[in-house]
PDB file of C-alpha atoms in Angstrom:
ATOM      1  CA  MET A   1       0.000   0.000   0.000  1.00  0.00           C
ATOM      2  CA  THR A   2       1.376   3.405  -1.020  1.00  0.00           C
ATOM      3  CA  PRO A   3       1.267   6.017   1.743  1.00  0.00           C
ATOM      4  CA  GLU A   4      -0.802   9.148   1.149  1.00  0.00           C
ATOM      5  CA  ILE A   5       1.652  12.046   1.027  1.00  0.00           C
ATOM      6  CA  ASP A   6       0.388  15.470  -0.029  1.00  0.00           C
ATOM      7  CA  LEU A   7       3.041  17.701   1.531  1.00  0.00           C
ATOM      8  CA  VAL A   8       6.716  17.067   2.223  1.00  0.00           C
ATOM      9  CA  LEU A   9       8.451  19.445   4.636  1.00  0.00           C
ATOM     10  CA  SER A  10      12.213  19.831   4.369  1.00  0.00           C
ATOM     11  CA  ALA A  11      14.105  21.724   7.068  1.00  0.00           C
ATOM     12  CA  ALA A  12      17.197  23.639   6.006  1.00  0.00           C
ATOM     13  CA  ASP A  13      19.978  25.525   7.726  1.00  0.00           C
ATOM     14  CA  ASN A  14      23.057  26.942   5.993  1.00  0.00           C
ATOM     15  CA  THR A  15      24.875  23.658   5.388  1.00  0.00           C
ATOM     16  CA  GLN A  16      25.665  21.485   2.406  1.00  0.00           C
ATOM     17  CA  GLU A  17      23.865  18.663   4.218  1.00  0.00           C
ATOM     18  CA  ALA A  18      20.687  20.755   4.288  1.00  0.00           C
ATOM     19  CA  ALA A  19      20.951  21.364   0.546  1.00  0.00           C
ATOM     20  CA  GLU A  20      21.305  17.623  -0.044  1.00  0.00           C
ATOM     21  CA  ALA A  21      18.326  16.931   2.245  1.00  0.00           C
ATOM     22  CA  ALA A  22      16.260  19.514   0.331  1.00  0.00           C
ATOM     23  CA  ALA A  23      17.153  17.793  -2.949  1.00  0.00           C
ATOM     24  CA  CYS A  24      16.129  14.439  -1.479  1.00  0.00           C
ATOM     25  CA  ALA A  25      12.858  15.961  -0.240  1.00  0.00           C
ATOM     26  CA  ALA A  26      12.176  17.261  -3.755  1.00  0.00           C
ATOM     27  CA  GLU A  27      12.635  13.752  -5.113  1.00  0.00           C
ATOM     28  CA  VAL A  28      10.291  12.315  -2.462  1.00  0.00           C
ATOM     29  CA  ALA A  29       7.685  14.972  -3.315  1.00  0.00           C
ATOM     30  CA  ALA A  30       7.990  14.152  -7.013  1.00  0.00           C
ATOM     31  CA  ARG A  31       7.712  10.410  -6.338  1.00  0.00           C
ATOM     32  CA  TYR A  32       4.472  10.832  -4.382  1.00  0.00           C
ATOM     33  CA  ASP A  33       3.074  13.695  -6.489  1.00  0.00           C
ATOM     34  CA  ALA A  34       3.148  15.871  -3.374  1.00  0.00           C
ATOM     35  CA  ASP A  35       4.030  19.491  -2.788  1.00  0.00           C
ATOM     36  CA  LEU A  36       7.245  20.578  -1.100  1.00  0.00           C
ATOM     37  CA  HIS A  37       7.685  23.154   1.648  1.00  0.00           C
ATOM     38  CA  LEU A  38      11.212  24.276   2.462  1.00  0.00           C
ATOM     39  CA  LEU A  39      11.596  25.596   6.016  1.00  0.00           C
ATOM     40  CA  HIS A  40      14.700  27.727   6.554  1.00  0.00           C
ATOM     41  CA  VAL A  41      15.565  27.438  10.256  1.00  0.00           C
ATOM     42  CA  ILE A  42      17.654  30.397  11.360  1.00  0.00           C
ATOM     43  CA  ASP A  43      20.297  29.886  14.025  1.00  0.00           C
ATOM     44  CA  GLN A  44      20.568  32.308  16.947  1.00  0.00           C
ATOM     45  CA  ARG A  45      24.117  33.211  15.837  1.00  0.00           C
ATOM     46  CA  ILE A  46      22.751  34.324  12.478  1.00  0.00           C
ATOM     47  CA  VAL A  47      20.035  36.386  14.166  1.00  0.00           C
ATOM     48  CA  ARG A  48      22.648  37.979  16.428  1.00  0.00           C
ATOM     49  CA  GLY A  49      24.883  38.716  13.431  1.00  0.00           C
ATOM     50  CA  LEU A  50      21.993  40.319  11.571  1.00  0.00           C
ATOM     51  CA  GLU A  51      21.031  42.402  14.609  1.00  0.00           C
ATOM     52  CA  THR A  52      24.569  43.672  15.182  1.00  0.00           C
ATOM     53  CA  GLY A  53      25.253  44.225  11.497  1.00  0.00           C
ATOM     54  CA  ASP A  54      28.195  41.803  11.530  1.00  0.00           C
ATOM     55  CA  LEU A  55      26.371  39.584   9.042  1.00  0.00           C
ATOM     56  CA  PRO A  56      24.838  41.223   5.979  1.00  0.00           C
ATOM     57  CA  SER A  57      21.292  40.069   5.288  1.00  0.00           C
ATOM     58  CA  GLU A  58      22.297  39.510   1.657  1.00  0.00           C
ATOM     59  CA  VAL A  59      24.643  36.713   2.739  1.00  0.00           C
ATOM     60  CA  VAL A  60      21.825  34.921   4.557  1.00  0.00           C
ATOM     61  CA  ALA A  61      19.401  35.476   1.695  1.00  0.00           C
ATOM     62  CA  ASP A  62      21.934  34.235  -0.864  1.00  0.00           C
ATOM     63  CA  ARG A  63      22.516  31.034   1.085  1.00  0.00           C
ATOM     64  CA  GLN A  64      18.780  30.420   1.448  1.00  0.00           C
ATOM     65  CA  GLN A  65      18.301  31.041  -2.276  1.00  0.00           C
ATOM     66  CA  TRP A  66      21.133  28.617  -3.037  1.00  0.00           C
ATOM     67  CA  ILE A  67      19.463  25.874  -0.989  1.00  0.00           C
ATOM     68  CA  THR A  68      16.078  26.616  -2.568  1.00  0.00           C
ATOM     69  CA  GLY A  69      17.654  26.487  -6.024  1.00  0.00           C
ATOM     70  CA  HIS A  70      19.283  23.162  -5.172  1.00  0.00           C
ATOM     71  CA  ALA A  71      15.854  21.727  -4.256  1.00  0.00           C
ATOM     72  CA  ARG A  72      14.253  23.262  -7.347  1.00  0.00           C
ATOM     73  CA  GLN A  73      16.789  21.472  -9.604  1.00  0.00           C
ATOM     74  CA  HIS A  74      15.382  18.153  -8.378  1.00  0.00           C
ATOM     75  CA  LEU A  75      11.729  18.975  -9.024  1.00  0.00           C
ATOM     76  CA  PRO A  76       9.933  17.740 -12.126  1.00  0.00           C
ATOM     77  CA  GLU A  77      10.070  20.229 -14.986  1.00  0.00           C
ATOM     78  CA  ASP A  78       6.344  19.834 -15.659  1.00  0.00           C
ATOM     79  CA  GLY A  79       5.456  21.921 -12.582  1.00  0.00           C
ATOM     80  CA  SER A  80       3.553  19.079 -10.930  1.00  0.00           C
ATOM     81  CA  VAL A  81       5.244  19.801  -7.583  1.00  0.00           C
ATOM     82  CA  THR A  82       4.619  23.169  -5.963  1.00  0.00           C
ATOM     83  CA  LEU A  83       7.524  24.547  -3.929  1.00  0.00           C
ATOM     84  CA  THR A  84       6.763  26.932  -1.070  1.00  0.00           C
ATOM     85  CA  GLN A  85       9.106  28.179   1.617  1.00  0.00           C
ATOM     86  CA  SER A  86       9.216  29.989   4.916  1.00  0.00           C
ATOM     87  CA  GLY A  87      11.697  30.910   7.607  1.00  0.00           C
ATOM     88  CA  ALA A  88      11.674  30.461  11.361  1.00  0.00           C
ATOM     89  CA  ILE A  89      14.048  31.336  14.147  1.00  0.00           C
ATOM     90  CA  GLY A  90      15.225  28.169  15.840  1.00  0.00           C
ATOM     91  CA  PHE A  91      15.789  29.643  19.293  1.00  0.00           C
ATOM     92  CA  SER A  92      14.075  32.182  21.531  1.00  0.00           C
ATOM     93  CA  LYS A  93      15.338  34.180  24.501  1.00  0.00           C
ATOM     94  CA  ASP A  94      11.775  34.257  25.842  1.00  0.00           C
ATOM     95  CA  ARG A  95      10.844  30.602  25.298  1.00  0.00           C
ATOM     96  CA  LEU A  96      13.458  28.115  26.412  1.00  0.00           C
ATOM     97  CA  ASP A  97      11.476  25.257  24.882  1.00  0.00           C
ATOM     98  CA  GLN A  98      11.832  26.769  21.387  1.00  0.00           C
ATOM     99  CA  THR A  99      14.564  24.774  19.689  1.00  0.00           C
ATOM    100  CA  PRO A 100      15.176  23.919  16.033  1.00  0.00           C
ATOM    101  CA  GLY A 101      13.568  20.507  16.572  1.00  0.00           C
ATOM    102  CA  SER A 102      10.445  21.932  18.205  1.00  0.00           C
ATOM    103  CA  VAL A 103      10.164  24.616  15.516  1.00  0.00           C
ATOM    104  CA  ILE A 104      10.278  21.977  12.763  1.00  0.00           C
ATOM    105  CA  LEU A 105       7.578  19.909  14.467  1.00  0.00           C
ATOM    106  CA  THR A 106       5.362  22.957  15.064  1.00  0.00           C
ATOM    107  CA  VAL A 107       5.612  24.094  11.446  1.00  0.00           C
ATOM    108  CA  ALA A 108       5.006  20.533  10.244  1.00  0.00           C
ATOM    109  CA  ASP A 109       1.841  20.343  12.336  1.00  0.00           C
ATOM    110  CA  ASN A 110       0.655  23.809  11.291  1.00  0.00           C
ATOM    111  CA  LEU A 111       1.134  22.987   7.600  1.00  0.00           C
ATOM    112  CA  GLU A 112      -0.249  19.463   8.060  1.00  0.00           C
ATOM    113  CA  ALA A 113       2.879  17.998   6.471  1.00  0.00           C
ATOM    114  CA  ASP A 114       2.713  14.274   5.773  1.00  0.00           C
ATOM    115  CA  PHE A 115       6.446  13.547   5.511  1.00  0.00           C
ATOM    116  CA  LEU A 116       9.531  15.269   6.962  1.00  0.00           C
ATOM    117  CA  VAL A 117      13.105  15.408   5.683  1.00  0.00           C
ATOM    118  CA  VAL A 118      15.913  16.673   7.925  1.00  0.00           C
ATOM    119  CA  PRO A 119      19.696  16.670   7.601  1.00  0.00           C
ATOM    120  CA  ARG A 120      21.417  14.429  10.098  1.00  0.00           C
ATOM    121  CA  VAL A 121      24.410  15.035  12.317  1.00  0.00           C
ATOM    122  CA  THR A 122      27.626  14.751  10.363  1.00  0.00           C
ATOM    123  CA  ALA A 123      30.895  13.299  11.557  1.00  0.00           C
ATOM    124  CA  HIS A 124      32.696  16.640  11.353  1.00  0.00           C
ATOM    125  CA  GLY A 125      30.088  18.451  13.512  1.00  0.00           C
ATOM    126  CA  SER A 126      30.257  21.827  11.772  1.00  0.00           C
ATOM    127  CA  PRO A 127      29.509  24.783  14.058  1.00  0.00           C
ATOM    128  CA  ASP A 128      27.062  26.025  11.387  1.00  0.00           C
ATOM    129  CA  GLU A 129      25.052  22.819  11.675  1.00  0.00           C
ATOM    130  CA  VAL A 130      21.807  23.733  13.395  1.00  0.00           C
ATOM    131  CA  LEU A 131      19.559  20.979  12.161  1.00  0.00           C
ATOM    132  CA  GLY A 132      21.801  17.959  12.472  1.00  0.00           C
ATOM    133  CA  LYS A 133      21.313  17.942  16.221  1.00  0.00           C
ATOM    134  CA  ALA A 134      17.598  18.692  15.807  1.00  0.00           C
ATOM    135  CA  ALA A 135      17.167  15.594  13.628  1.00  0.00           C
ATOM    136  CA  LEU A 136      17.261  13.342  16.693  1.00  0.00           C
ATOM    137  CA  HIS A 137      14.476  15.347  18.327  1.00  0.00           C
ATOM    138  CA  VAL A 138      12.391  15.268  15.136  1.00  0.00           C
ATOM    139  CA  LEU A 139      12.956  11.538  14.669  1.00  0.00           C
ATOM    140  CA  GLU A 140      11.859  10.849  18.229  1.00  0.00           C
ATOM    141  CA  TYR A 141       8.789  13.086  18.450  1.00  0.00           C
ATOM    142  CA  ALA A 142       7.368  13.509  14.931  1.00  0.00           C
ATOM    143  CA  GLU A 143       3.969  12.046  14.212  1.00  0.00           C
ATOM    144  CA  GLN A 144       4.844  11.912  10.501  1.00  0.00           C
ATOM    145  CA  PRO A 145       7.353   9.631   8.812  1.00  0.00           C
ATOM    146  CA  VAL A 146      10.825  11.219   8.890  1.00  0.00           C
ATOM    147  CA  LEU A 147      13.762  10.736   6.564  1.00  0.00           C
ATOM    148  CA  SER A 148      17.113  11.901   7.927  1.00  0.00           C
ATOM    149  CA  VAL A 149      19.729  12.267   5.187  1.00  0.00           C
TER     150      VAL A 149
END
């Protein structure tokens, strides 16, 4: 029996692993004739850099566009898969329970996503890797099937 998948949610940070996960999510969406939502999860260091002016917003936007473009390359050319995207801050000074993993699960529930794709922790443990650590939380608590790539 083929599972009913209408919306695939792919979480992305600023890593190569996130771009590869987004490409994989695009292929899953195409396979199941589902739509794809790309969630850009923004690290607190990026927010701090934007607030202080140490990190130009163009750099963040360029990286998000690069990841979106990477996913788009893996979508069918016939336009059968709709790609949408949003951004969310992965941490909050006011809410200690707001973490990248909880943000992914909240957005997945709000969008009624049927399938989740998250990048996993890599061996090198890049300091820019926000979602790799969140993958364990998502795998443990998601109500939807999860693919960690």
